[in-house]
Amino acid sequence: MASTIRFGTVGSPLSTPAQPGGTVGGILRTAELGLGCLELAWVRAVRVSSATCESIRAQAERSGIALSVHAPYFTNLNADSAEWPKSRRRIMDAAHFGALAGATDIVIHPGSYFGQPPAEVLRIAIPRLKECVMELRDQGNPVVLRPEVMGKMALFGSLEDVLALSASVEGVLPCVDIAHLHARTGAQNSYAEWMAVFDAIGSALGAESLRRMHVHLSGIEYTAKGERRHLPFSEADLDYPRFLEAVKARGCAGRILCESPLLEKDAILLRDTWEKTSP
Ligand SMILES: [Zn+2]
């Protein structure tokens, strides 16, 4: 039986050889390592041609690798009206070229509170996101937009925020970054807390959303303000074996993408741990 969870990396594996290199090489290497998914890290800008997207799509299909895109970091659903069109452009470009490349999910950073209460920020962000999805559907683009749980308290993107965005806009689901969730408060590092996270997702978005999970997972260093930097699992306190137990016990399905500095080494650690995790 095929695994219910695909494991992979955000960005091509570090061991991707120079030839053919690029994303096609990253897909080939991902398959060779026995991993199942890859997130294209278009995190500075979307600079890719339609022809390149076509070769990425074809290789991913041949290799059986599920693709997602991480949109440029600099997006803000709470930007002022002068800045919002630029953020919107980055999201829409990632979604357009991502779909051409065969990606099904587009991860976006929700932005900043600018000191406003979350409810006020959501009042601005929800209609903007809705309008993005409407335009994508008008263009026949089926991608799911995935606002990510962010690692700093000052950032728009608590679990509650991304669930509110997802519940309010059809075609939007969360990117649940387990390291960020932990770094926001220092809590969220136990079986019971992760079960409560799954409960929250299931009750906000329906049980079916737990079968379409998109998770970022790595070790993390944090302070009282939240995330400092991503770490290898061996240097961090994140209890990833217990997290995987919770995922398995809850019957979640989807993708778990590793963002540790060791990328595929830690993604393989996750996959191997998962295979030894008892149901
Ligand atoms: Zn991110």
Short mmCIF file of N, CA and C and ligand atoms in Angstrom, two decimals, residues 70 73 107 109 148 150 177 180 216 259, ligand 1:
data_model
loop_
_atom_site.label_atom_id
_atom_site.label_comp_id
_atom_site.label_asym_id
_atom_site.label_seq_id
_atom_site.Cartn_x
_atom_site.Cartn_y
_atom_site.Cartn_z
N HIS A 70 6.83 27.19 -3.02
CA HIS A 70 6.86 28.21 -1.97
C HIS A 70 6.97 29.56 -2.68
N TYR A 73 8.96 35.12 -0.36
CA TYR A 73 8.76 35.45 1.06
C TYR A 73 8.00 36.76 1.23
N VAL A 107 2.42 27.69 -1.38
CA VAL A 107 2.57 28.16 0.01
C VAL A 107 2.85 29.66 0.00
N HIS A 109 3.29 33.37 2.51
CA HIS A 109 3.43 33.98 3.83
C HIS A 109 2.32 35.02 3.99
N GLU A 148 0.83 30.04 5.37
CA GLU A 148 1.69 29.26 6.27
C GLU A 148 1.61 29.78 7.71
N MET A 150 3.31 31.04 10.75
CA MET A 150 4.59 31.74 10.82
C MET A 150 5.21 31.63 12.23
N ASP A 177 3.18 24.69 9.61
CA ASP A 177 4.61 24.60 9.89
C ASP A 177 4.79 24.29 11.39
N HIS A 180 7.46 26.32 13.24
CA HIS A 180 7.01 27.69 13.50
C HIS A 180 5.99 27.72 14.63
N HIS A 216 5.20 21.64 7.07
CA HIS A 216 6.65 21.92 7.09
C HIS A 216 7.17 21.46 8.44
N GLU A 259 12.57 21.36 6.11
CA GLU A 259 13.27 22.62 5.84
C GLU A 259 14.53 22.74 6.68
ZN ZN B 1 7.68 29.70 4.51
#
